[in-house]
Tab-separated table of C-alpha atoms in Angstrom:
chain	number	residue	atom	x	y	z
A	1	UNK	CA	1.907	-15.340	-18.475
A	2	UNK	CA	5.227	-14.898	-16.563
A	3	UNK	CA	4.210	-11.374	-15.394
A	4	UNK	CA	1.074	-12.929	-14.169
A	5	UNK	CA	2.741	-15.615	-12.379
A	6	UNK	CA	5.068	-13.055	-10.878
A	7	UNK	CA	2.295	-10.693	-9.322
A	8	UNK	CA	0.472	-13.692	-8.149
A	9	UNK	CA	3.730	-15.007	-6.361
A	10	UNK	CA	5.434	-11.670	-5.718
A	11	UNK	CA	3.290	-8.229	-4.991
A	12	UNK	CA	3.121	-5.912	-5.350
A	13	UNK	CA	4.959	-6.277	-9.118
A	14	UNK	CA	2.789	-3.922	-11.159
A	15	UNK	CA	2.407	-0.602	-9.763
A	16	UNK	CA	0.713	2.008	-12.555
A	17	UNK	CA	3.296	4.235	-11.670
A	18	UNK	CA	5.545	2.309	-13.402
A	19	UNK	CA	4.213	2.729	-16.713
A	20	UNK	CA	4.844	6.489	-16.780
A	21	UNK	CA	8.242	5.722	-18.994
A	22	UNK	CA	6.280	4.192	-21.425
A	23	UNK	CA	3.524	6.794	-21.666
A	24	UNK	CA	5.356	8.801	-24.086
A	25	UNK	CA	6.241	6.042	-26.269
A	26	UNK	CA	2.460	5.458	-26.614
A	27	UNK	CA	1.485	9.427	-27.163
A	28	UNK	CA	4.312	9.309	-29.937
A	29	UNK	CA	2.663	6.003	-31.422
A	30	UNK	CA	-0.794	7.904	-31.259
A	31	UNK	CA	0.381	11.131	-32.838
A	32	UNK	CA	1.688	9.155	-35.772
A	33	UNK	CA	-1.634	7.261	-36.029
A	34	UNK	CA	-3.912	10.652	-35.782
A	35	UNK	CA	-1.784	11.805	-38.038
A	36	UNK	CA	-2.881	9.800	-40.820
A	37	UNK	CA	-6.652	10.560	-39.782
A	38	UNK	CA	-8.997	12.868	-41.327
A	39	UNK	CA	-9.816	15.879	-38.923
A	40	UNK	CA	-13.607	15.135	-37.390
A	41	UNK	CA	-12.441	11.762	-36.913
A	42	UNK	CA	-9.268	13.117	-34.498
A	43	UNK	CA	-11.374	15.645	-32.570
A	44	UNK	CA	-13.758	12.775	-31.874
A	45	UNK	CA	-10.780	10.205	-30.832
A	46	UNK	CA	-8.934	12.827	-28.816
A	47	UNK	CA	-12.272	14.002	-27.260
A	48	UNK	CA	-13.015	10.253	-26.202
A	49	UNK	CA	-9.420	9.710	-25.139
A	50	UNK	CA	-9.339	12.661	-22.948
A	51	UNK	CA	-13.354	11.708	-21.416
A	52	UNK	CA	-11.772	7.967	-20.686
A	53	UNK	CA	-8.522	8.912	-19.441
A	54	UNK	CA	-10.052	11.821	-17.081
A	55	UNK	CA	-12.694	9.266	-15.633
A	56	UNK	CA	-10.228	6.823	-15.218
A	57	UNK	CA	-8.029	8.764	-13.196
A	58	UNK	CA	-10.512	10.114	-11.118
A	59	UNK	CA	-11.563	6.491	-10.031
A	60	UNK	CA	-7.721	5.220	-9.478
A	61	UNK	CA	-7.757	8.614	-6.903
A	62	UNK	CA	-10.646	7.805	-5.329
A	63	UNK	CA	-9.305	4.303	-4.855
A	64	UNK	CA	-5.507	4.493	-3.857
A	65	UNK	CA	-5.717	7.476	-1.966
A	66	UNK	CA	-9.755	8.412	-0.916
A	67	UNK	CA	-12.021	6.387	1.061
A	68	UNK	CA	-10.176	3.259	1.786
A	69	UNK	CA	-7.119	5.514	3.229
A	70	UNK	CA	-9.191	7.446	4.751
A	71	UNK	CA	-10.850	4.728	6.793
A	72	UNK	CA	-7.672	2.879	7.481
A	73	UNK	CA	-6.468	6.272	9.258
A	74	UNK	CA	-9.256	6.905	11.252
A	75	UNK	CA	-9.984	3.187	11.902
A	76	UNK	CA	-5.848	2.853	13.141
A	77	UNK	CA	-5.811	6.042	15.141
A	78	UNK	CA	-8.643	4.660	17.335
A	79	UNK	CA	-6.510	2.222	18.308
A	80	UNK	CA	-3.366	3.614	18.632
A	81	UNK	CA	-2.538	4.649	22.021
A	82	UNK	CA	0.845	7.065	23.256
A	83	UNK	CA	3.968	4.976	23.376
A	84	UNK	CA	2.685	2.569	20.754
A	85	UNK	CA	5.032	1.468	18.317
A	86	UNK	CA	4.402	0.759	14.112
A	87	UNK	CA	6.749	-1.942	12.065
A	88	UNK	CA	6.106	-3.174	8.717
A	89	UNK	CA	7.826	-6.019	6.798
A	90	UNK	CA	8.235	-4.156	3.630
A	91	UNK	CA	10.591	-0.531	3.282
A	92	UNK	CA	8.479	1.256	1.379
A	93	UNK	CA	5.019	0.585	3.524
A	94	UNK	CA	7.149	2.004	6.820
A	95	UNK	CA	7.452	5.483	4.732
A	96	UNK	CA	3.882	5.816	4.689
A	97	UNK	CA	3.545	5.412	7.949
A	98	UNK	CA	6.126	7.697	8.778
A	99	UNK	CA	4.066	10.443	7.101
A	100	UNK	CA	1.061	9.615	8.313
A	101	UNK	CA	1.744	8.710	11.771
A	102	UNK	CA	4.320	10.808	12.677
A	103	UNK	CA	4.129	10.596	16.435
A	104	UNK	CA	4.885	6.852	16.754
A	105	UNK	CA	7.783	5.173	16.413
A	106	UNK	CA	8.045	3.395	12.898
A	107	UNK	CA	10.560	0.714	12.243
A	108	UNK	CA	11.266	-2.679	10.315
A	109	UNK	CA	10.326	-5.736	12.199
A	110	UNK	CA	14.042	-7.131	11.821
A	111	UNK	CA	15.277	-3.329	13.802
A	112	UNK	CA	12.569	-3.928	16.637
A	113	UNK	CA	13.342	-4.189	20.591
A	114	UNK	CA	10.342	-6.796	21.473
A	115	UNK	CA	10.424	-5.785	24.889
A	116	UNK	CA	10.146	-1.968	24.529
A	117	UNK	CA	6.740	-0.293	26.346
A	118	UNK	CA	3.570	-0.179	24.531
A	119	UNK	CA	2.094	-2.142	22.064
A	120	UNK	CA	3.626	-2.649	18.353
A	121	UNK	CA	1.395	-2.730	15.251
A	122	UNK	CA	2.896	-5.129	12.713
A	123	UNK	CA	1.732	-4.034	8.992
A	124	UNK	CA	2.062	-7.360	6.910
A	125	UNK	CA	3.008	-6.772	4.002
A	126	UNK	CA	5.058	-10.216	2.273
A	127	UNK	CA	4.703	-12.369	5.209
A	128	UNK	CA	8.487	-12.171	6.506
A	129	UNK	CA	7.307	-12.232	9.964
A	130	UNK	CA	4.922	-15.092	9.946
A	131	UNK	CA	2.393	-16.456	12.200
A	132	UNK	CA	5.175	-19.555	13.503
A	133	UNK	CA	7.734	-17.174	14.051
A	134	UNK	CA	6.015	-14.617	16.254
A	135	UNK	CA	4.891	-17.826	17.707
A	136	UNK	CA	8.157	-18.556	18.472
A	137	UNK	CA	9.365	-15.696	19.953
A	138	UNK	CA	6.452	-15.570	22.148
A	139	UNK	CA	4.483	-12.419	21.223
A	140	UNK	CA	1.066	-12.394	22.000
A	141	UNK	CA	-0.864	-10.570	19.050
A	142	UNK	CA	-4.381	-10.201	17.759
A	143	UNK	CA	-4.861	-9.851	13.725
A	144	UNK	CA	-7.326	-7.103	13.282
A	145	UNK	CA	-8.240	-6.832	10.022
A	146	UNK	CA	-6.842	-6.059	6.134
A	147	UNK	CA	-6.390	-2.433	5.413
A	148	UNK	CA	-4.732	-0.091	2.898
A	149	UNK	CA	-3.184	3.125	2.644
A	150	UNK	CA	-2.090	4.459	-0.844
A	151	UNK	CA	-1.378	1.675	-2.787
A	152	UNK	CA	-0.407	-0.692	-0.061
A	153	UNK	CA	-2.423	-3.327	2.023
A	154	UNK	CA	-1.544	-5.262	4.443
A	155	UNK	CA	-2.669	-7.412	7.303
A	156	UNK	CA	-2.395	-5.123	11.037
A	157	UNK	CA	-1.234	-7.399	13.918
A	158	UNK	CA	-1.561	-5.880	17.582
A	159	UNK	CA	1.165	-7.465	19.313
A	160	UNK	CA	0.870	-6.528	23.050
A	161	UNK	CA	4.145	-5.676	25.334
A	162	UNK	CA	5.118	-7.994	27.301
A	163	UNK	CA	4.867	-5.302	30.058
């Protein structure tokens, strides 16, 4: 209940990645249990296991890193125009778009110069830079829509330069 209550409050808390440590502790549990199985009945397991697992992974692929990435690229390099600038409220979000924008300027909303030329694309994340506070430091934006890339959504803000 408490992990529940943390992911609703704070996300992203539970990324699969995270449960890579503990994958070997559960192959090690499962070896000991096959172990005590007859030999049809551990081909079958393992066969199932391996059919599940497989299919599984191919749909968290498709997912975190196929057609909703793939649309969020295409979808944000429409928009973006030379000189335009990306921020994000969240470290690890401002990576990604490092790699996949690499021609733009990427930066933490905290680091940014509000009155540089071109537009900035704020990628909300947690909410640090809310709706008040661009309010009150005067930035015209426009929310256009909720995307992802990889594992990450976010809310995409075009805030126009003042310029």
């Amino acid at each position: 209940l408490t992990g529940v209550t943390a992911g609703i409050l704070f996300r992203p808390v539970f990324v699969p990645r995270y449960m890579i440590p503990a994958a070997g502790l559960a192959a090690f549990g499962l070896a000991v249990f096959i172990a005590q199985m007859p030999r049809r009945l551990t081909a079958l397991l393992c066969g199932l296991l391996l059919l599940t697992g497989g299919l599984g992974y191919r749909d968290v692929w498709k997912e975190e890193y196929g057609i909703q990435t793939a649309r969020t690229r295409s979808e944000i390099e429409r928009m973006l125009k030379p000189g335009d600038r990306l921020i994000s409220d969240y470290g690890h979000i401002g990576l990604v778009l490092e790699y996949y924008y690499p021609d733009y300027e990427v930066a933490y909303w905290e680091d940014v110069d509000w009155n540089g030329s071109g537009d900035i694309w704020y990628c909300q994340v947690f909410n640090e830079l809310t709706e008040e506070r661009m309010e009150e430091l005067g930035l015209d934006r426009t929310l256009k829509g909720e995307y992802g890339l990889d594992e990450y959504s976010f809310r995409l803000y075009q805030i126009q330069s003042p310029g």
